[in-house]
Amino acid sequence: MTNMLPQFLFTIILFFLSIQDFRQYFINSLLLIPFWLYSFAMNQNTPWFNLGCYLGLLLLNQLNKEKWIGHGDLDVLACGSLLLSATHWIYWLNGACFIQLLLQATYYRTRRAPFVPALTLSWLVFTIWVK
């Protein structure tokens, strides 16, 4: 992890998106556009691959009628992939899935738990633990 300012701003935005996801089960993904612009300005090659994968996943998710994951969750995961290496991104996602399993098993037994708060908690643990 090289530059701390984008990660710090991403953490702040994740916090606000988590609050919004808790309340509405919906997030405003337009807040994440600066990360796409930043990544294209700083690295010309990687964002194109990430953008292609992201758009492909959005298409598959739309065809599947957002059955398992929402578009906003994919937006957050795509922006995280711009800030992390592939290995660190997998660790972050695995941590979020583990937190999501714990939340679903303990607090959200009868309804669906929001995923962005799990991503935020995993992001905080990951950025504090991995230096």
XYZ file of C-alpha atoms in Angstrom:
131
model
C 0.000 0.000 0.000
C 1.747 3.068 -1.200
C -0.268 6.258 -0.821
C -2.190 6.840 2.408
C -4.388 9.792 1.337
C -6.619 7.826 -1.081
C -6.986 5.053 1.496
C -7.917 7.548 4.193
C -10.520 9.195 1.956
C -11.849 5.772 0.954
C -12.204 4.903 4.650
C -14.221 8.060 5.315
C -16.469 7.435 2.318
C -16.925 3.796 3.377
C -18.054 4.990 6.799
C -20.768 7.221 5.308
C -21.816 4.563 2.800
C -22.120 2.067 5.670
C -24.484 4.347 7.544
C -26.543 4.796 4.389
C -26.575 1.044 3.738
C -27.709 0.322 7.311
C -30.606 2.740 6.977
C -31.757 2.193 3.394
C -30.100 -0.988 2.021
C -28.892 1.332 -0.732
C -25.765 3.439 -1.272
C -24.978 6.446 -3.426
C -22.154 5.112 -5.589
C -21.473 8.516 -7.120
C -19.255 9.250 -4.118
C -16.804 6.686 -5.476
C -16.207 8.400 -8.835
C -13.151 10.338 -7.552
C -11.350 7.036 -6.960
C -11.867 5.986 -10.558
C -10.584 9.365 -11.744
C -7.626 9.215 -9.358
C -6.683 5.721 -10.469
C -6.804 6.635 -14.156
C -4.631 9.691 -13.472
C -2.033 7.762 -11.444
C -1.833 4.457 -13.325
C -2.774 4.134 -16.967
C -2.832 0.326 -17.263
C -4.459 -1.313 -14.243
C -7.730 0.673 -14.129
C -8.701 -0.480 -17.621
C -8.527 -4.120 -16.566
C -10.415 -3.347 -13.353
C -13.004 -1.347 -15.262
C -13.546 -4.195 -17.725
C -13.958 -6.745 -14.923
C -16.243 -4.377 -13.041
C -18.493 -3.742 -16.042
C -18.632 -7.469 -16.798
C -19.655 -8.213 -13.210
C -22.298 -5.473 -13.321
C -23.729 -7.021 -16.479
C -23.787 -10.512 -14.945
C -25.327 -9.116 -11.776
C -28.004 -7.319 -13.787
C -28.813 -10.470 -15.738
C -29.088 -12.296 -12.410
C -31.411 -9.511 -11.113
C -29.072 -8.655 -8.216
C -29.983 -11.920 -6.539
C -26.880 -12.291 -4.323
C -25.081 -8.945 -4.300
C -26.143 -5.393 -5.066
C -24.586 -3.067 -7.600
C -23.433 -0.730 -4.817
C -21.461 -3.523 -3.199
C -19.748 -4.197 -6.517
C -18.958 -0.483 -6.807
C -17.210 -0.515 -3.430
C -15.308 -3.703 -4.266
C -14.166 -2.257 -7.589
C -12.870 0.912 -5.959
C -11.076 -1.129 -3.327
C -9.408 -3.084 -6.110
C -7.977 0.175 -7.407
C -6.306 0.904 -4.084
C -5.045 -2.587 -3.196
C -2.967 -5.260 -4.797
C -4.780 -8.421 -5.872
C -3.593 -10.372 -2.839
C -4.566 -7.651 -0.383
C -7.917 -7.257 -2.123
C -8.635 -10.978 -1.625
C -7.734 -10.674 2.081
C -10.065 -7.674 2.385
C -12.914 -9.516 0.671
C -12.403 -12.670 2.750
C -12.472 -10.599 5.935
C -15.668 -8.888 4.818
C -17.309 -12.217 4.024
C -16.342 -13.561 7.443
C -17.779 -10.470 9.161
C -20.906 -10.777 7.022
C -21.332 -14.409 8.091
C -21.040 -13.404 11.735
C -23.578 -10.586 11.309
C -25.984 -12.818 9.424
C -25.742 -15.596 11.997
C -26.178 -13.361 15.038
C -28.248 -10.263 14.222
C -29.904 -10.716 10.836
C -31.434 -14.173 11.006
C -34.728 -13.310 9.321
C -33.620 -10.638 6.857
C -30.672 -9.790 4.653
C -27.737 -7.974 6.268
C -26.193 -4.958 4.500
C -22.765 -5.795 3.059
C -21.062 -2.376 2.942
C -20.692 -2.232 6.761
C -18.906 -5.589 6.648
C -16.643 -4.229 3.905
C -15.956 -1.160 6.056
C -15.095 -3.177 9.160
C -12.862 -5.445 7.116
C -11.205 -2.409 5.514
C -10.488 -0.914 8.939
C -9.053 -4.158 10.302
C -7.060 -4.723 7.144
C -5.568 -1.217 6.919
C -4.676 -1.170 10.612
C -3.260 -4.701 10.655
C -1.399 -4.680 7.316
C 1.014 -1.765 7.117
